[in-house]
Structure formats: structure tokens, C-alpha cells
XYZ file of C-alpha atoms in Angstrom:
241
model
C -28.250 7.663 17.762
C -25.933 7.589 15.003
C -22.872 8.004 14.876
C -20.438 10.012 12.020
C -17.671 6.555 10.681
C -14.774 8.686 9.226
C -13.642 6.773 5.499
C -11.082 4.003 6.517
C -10.589 3.343 2.595
C -8.487 5.567 -0.024
C -11.639 5.485 -2.404
C -14.085 6.002 -0.331
C -11.396 9.463 1.307
C -11.784 9.928 -2.225
C -15.390 10.510 -2.917
C -15.567 12.002 0.484
C -13.571 14.733 -0.949
C -15.229 14.711 -4.223
C -19.055 14.686 -2.759
C -18.440 17.580 -1.281
C -16.455 19.347 -3.485
C -20.081 18.484 -5.622
C -22.484 19.623 -3.158
C -20.271 22.643 -1.989
C -20.189 23.758 -5.141
C -23.740 23.282 -6.071
C -24.972 24.755 -2.372
C -22.906 27.708 -2.522
C -25.057 28.507 -5.941
C -28.273 28.762 -4.327
C -27.239 31.070 -1.219
C -26.360 27.668 1.222
C -22.597 28.061 2.094
C -22.401 24.981 4.795
C -18.210 25.024 4.075
C -16.310 28.271 3.594
C -14.878 29.382 0.050
C -11.288 28.629 1.379
C -11.877 25.731 2.635
C -13.905 24.296 -0.887
C -11.128 25.536 -2.656
C -8.921 23.053 -0.392
C -10.702 20.192 -1.196
C -11.406 20.832 -4.389
C -7.428 21.027 -5.257
C -7.024 18.238 -2.636
C -9.516 16.126 -4.297
C -7.582 16.492 -7.435
C -3.979 15.666 -6.304
C -5.326 12.993 -4.345
C -7.405 11.273 -7.542
C -3.613 11.528 -9.630
C -1.403 10.090 -6.368
C -4.505 6.977 -7.059
C -4.394 6.657 -10.330
C -0.474 6.514 -10.168
C -0.426 3.593 -7.725
C -2.719 1.673 -10.012
C -0.410 2.604 -13.309
C 2.782 1.735 -11.497
C 1.515 -1.206 -9.811
C 0.813 -2.812 -14.103
C 4.201 -1.598 -14.527
C 5.771 -3.450 -11.902
C 3.876 -7.187 -12.710
C 4.631 -7.012 -16.167
C 8.397 -6.307 -15.415
C 8.423 -8.636 -12.702
C 7.081 -11.151 -14.957
C 9.137 -10.067 -18.003
C 12.436 -10.986 -15.347
C 10.576 -13.942 -14.731
C 10.623 -15.486 -17.783
C 14.160 -13.723 -18.853
C 16.049 -15.847 -15.937
C 13.535 -18.532 -16.893
C 15.199 -19.072 -20.214
C 18.783 -18.181 -19.189
C 18.559 -20.902 -16.455
C 17.113 -23.358 -19.025
C 20.409 -22.534 -21.604
C 23.059 -23.240 -17.436
C 21.343 -26.344 -17.335
C 21.169 -27.268 -20.123
C 25.013 -26.739 -20.587
C 25.345 -27.944 -17.552
C 23.959 -31.223 -18.665
C 26.272 -30.974 -21.936
C 29.572 -30.396 -19.841
C 28.725 -33.216 -17.651
C 28.315 -35.879 -20.548
C 31.803 -34.534 -22.265
C 33.823 -35.514 -19.125
C 32.308 -38.603 -19.138
C 32.835 -39.079 -22.450
C 36.208 -37.495 -23.280
C 37.324 -38.755 -19.907
C 38.010 -35.053 -18.629
C 39.302 -34.710 -15.123
C 36.747 -33.876 -12.601
C 37.525 -30.384 -11.959
C 37.233 -29.299 -15.234
C 32.989 -28.684 -13.416
C 34.739 -26.124 -11.329
C 35.257 -24.006 -14.095
C 31.532 -23.673 -14.955
C 30.141 -23.734 -10.840
C 29.908 -27.392 -10.718
C 30.799 -29.304 -7.685
C 33.144 -32.278 -7.723
C 30.509 -34.560 -7.872
C 28.125 -32.856 -10.691
C 25.641 -31.908 -8.523
C 23.450 -29.244 -10.166
C 22.706 -26.518 -7.402
C 19.553 -25.366 -6.481
C 19.778 -20.988 -6.515
C 16.946 -20.231 -3.748
C 16.411 -17.084 -5.948
C 15.556 -15.822 -9.266
C 18.284 -13.241 -9.049
C 21.119 -15.542 -8.309
C 21.113 -16.914 -11.684
C 22.662 -14.080 -12.646
C 26.203 -14.049 -11.070
C 25.708 -17.971 -11.456
C 26.026 -17.235 -15.650
C 28.585 -15.051 -15.580
C 30.430 -17.049 -13.379
C 29.495 -20.135 -16.300
C 31.029 -17.834 -19.072
C 34.527 -16.404 -17.481
C 35.028 -20.854 -16.385
C 34.647 -20.791 -20.482
C 36.903 -18.662 -21.028
C 39.176 -19.705 -17.994
C 38.515 -23.497 -19.172
C 39.521 -22.494 -23.135
C 43.203 -21.302 -21.718
C 43.418 -24.337 -19.637
C 43.328 -26.070 -22.907
C 39.723 -27.781 -22.640
C 37.611 -26.859 -25.896
C 35.066 -24.326 -25.314
C 31.471 -25.566 -24.652
C 28.260 -25.605 -27.145
C 25.028 -26.175 -27.215
C 24.669 -24.009 -25.809
C 27.360 -21.816 -25.975
C 29.346 -19.167 -23.926
C 28.213 -16.431 -26.362
C 24.531 -17.566 -26.850
C 24.318 -17.633 -22.950
C 25.784 -14.442 -22.516
C 23.235 -12.771 -24.963
C 20.270 -14.299 -22.989
C 22.711 -13.138 -19.392
C 22.486 -9.755 -21.174
C 19.002 -9.803 -22.095
C 18.080 -10.757 -17.707
C 20.120 -8.421 -16.442
C 18.532 -6.043 -18.356
C 14.689 -6.998 -17.636
C 15.997 -7.737 -13.790
C 17.118 -3.792 -13.181
C 13.724 -2.914 -15.098
C 12.168 -4.392 -12.716
C 13.308 -3.313 -9.986
C 13.544 0.412 -11.191
C 9.508 -0.457 -11.650
C 9.248 -1.540 -7.989
C 11.416 1.815 -6.775
C 8.003 4.139 -8.602
C 5.948 1.920 -7.284
C 7.639 2.693 -4.026
C 7.477 6.004 -4.098
C 3.858 6.192 -5.402
C 3.363 3.847 -2.173
C 4.318 6.825 -0.243
C 3.118 9.438 -2.049
C -0.387 8.307 -1.728
C 0.683 7.403 2.300
C 1.944 11.320 2.919
C -1.567 12.272 0.552
C -3.955 10.592 2.904
C -2.751 12.295 6.397
C -3.615 15.251 5.048
C -6.909 14.400 3.188
C -7.834 12.496 6.424
C -7.217 16.265 8.422
C -9.014 18.006 5.627
C -12.633 15.578 5.691
C -12.682 16.466 9.808
C -11.679 19.884 8.676
C -14.703 19.441 6.856
C -17.513 17.470 9.198
C -16.326 19.879 11.372
C -16.867 22.648 9.516
C -20.395 21.350 8.804
C -21.392 20.439 13.202
C -20.672 23.984 13.459
C -22.515 25.529 10.238
C -25.365 23.215 10.698
C -25.572 23.585 14.629
C -29.215 24.995 15.022
C -30.259 22.093 12.477
C -32.041 19.289 13.672
C -29.730 16.152 14.636
C -31.301 14.167 11.231
C -31.725 16.968 9.084
C -27.643 17.704 9.756
C -27.091 13.845 9.397
C -29.203 14.778 5.667
C -26.761 17.249 4.767
C -23.566 15.427 5.682
C -24.228 12.656 3.746
C -24.224 15.300 0.837
C -21.027 16.310 1.491
C -19.467 12.638 1.664
C -20.197 11.443 5.224
C -21.632 7.846 6.560
C -22.897 7.003 9.866
C -23.533 3.542 12.190
C -25.967 2.600 14.475
C -25.651 0.496 17.309
C -27.049 -2.487 17.182
C -30.790 -2.605 16.808
C -31.236 0.887 16.746
C -33.772 2.516 14.014
C -31.932 3.445 10.772
C -32.864 6.427 9.291
C -34.594 6.284 5.474
C -31.479 8.049 3.965
C -29.543 5.277 5.494
C -31.420 1.891 5.032
C -28.801 0.417 3.289
C -25.930 1.289 5.816
C -24.065 -1.390 7.590
C -25.337 -1.993 10.885
C -21.773 -1.237 13.384
C -21.959 -2.564 16.870
């Protein structure tokens, strides 16, 4: 015997509510009230709220992706400048026979090996250390770095810091949008269960095939056991074992 299959995706949950609202409204106009007016009012309001929340997920996800890309690009430009500065510094130390401990001002070890941060955001404090170190090196009697200079590095750091902050903010907005949908998902699932319970009660005098035909117009879908013949309305439905 065919059995009811609750919607398992947010899009299908929304479609269920929307079809319920459309069908209940149309049926009430011809005197067939399979849902109470109170239930219809709740379904209609919840459908709008859920659709708005789902749209917010899509919108904030796009913004989040764009901000993440902008952060990555800004940090990539910053890290490239820092690496350039380190390369120039190593050549200058060798050329001018400066003491190796000059490297320490700029976040390099005595052997001059280039640090390899494990995350993008690690380049922000590293860059700040290089900028601060340049001022300390100058105070200690060494020439300031150039190509790039600390000032040039500061401009890139400011941009990268701003982009990182905006990316973090977009992450939080996206998380809140997801939380909103998660909360609504519980309400929507409960509403769908209530709709089905009310339909079953109001259609209890109809034969099973008629019940399913009407329920389908309200968004319900049905599954079948392996080898079971599907209703004519469900010829394209997936067979559920």
C-alpha cells in the first residue's frame, strides 16, 4: 500500500506549504474546506517566513563567498610583498655584510629561512611584526627597508585586515541565517505534520485513492514498496523499498 513520505529538503518543505496554501484557498472558494481557516492562516504566514529565511541563506552565502575571495586576494598580495621584502633583506644583509641578527627584526630566523604560515590570517600578525621590526631596526642604526617599504606594507596590511574583518562578519551573518532556518525547519515540519493530520481526519470518509489524490494537491508525496504498482498520479514517483 502506498505510504506518505515527508519532505526531506528545505525546498520541498517550502513547496509543501505553498501548495497547501494554494490548494486550501482554492478549495475553500468552492466549499471544500479540507483545512480549517486557522490552519490555512498559519500555513500561509509560515510559508512566507520560511521562504524569506531560505532566500537569506542564498544571499548571505553569496556574500560570504565573495568576501572570502576578497580576503584571500588581499592576503595573497600582502604575503607576496612580505616575501619580496624578506628576499631584498637577505640580499642586503649579504651585500652590506650586516650582522645576521638584523633578520630577527623582520621575523626571520638567523639562517634566513622563509616562514611558511599554515593559515592565511597568520600573514596579518607576521606583516605587523615586519613593519614594527623595520622601525626597531632603523632605531638601532640600520637603513629602512625598501622595495617594498614598511609604509607600502602597511597599506597592504590595512586592506587585508579590513577584508578579513568583513569576511569574518559575513561568516557570522551566514551562521545566523542558518540558525534561523534551522529553527524554522522544526516549525515547518510540525506544521506539515499538522496539515497531514487534519487532512487525514477530514478525508476519513473518502476511499484511500481519493485521499491520496487530494493530499497530493496539498503537497504530499507517496512511496511504494518494491514491486508495488504505483497510482496513476504517481507514475513518475520514485519507488521506495
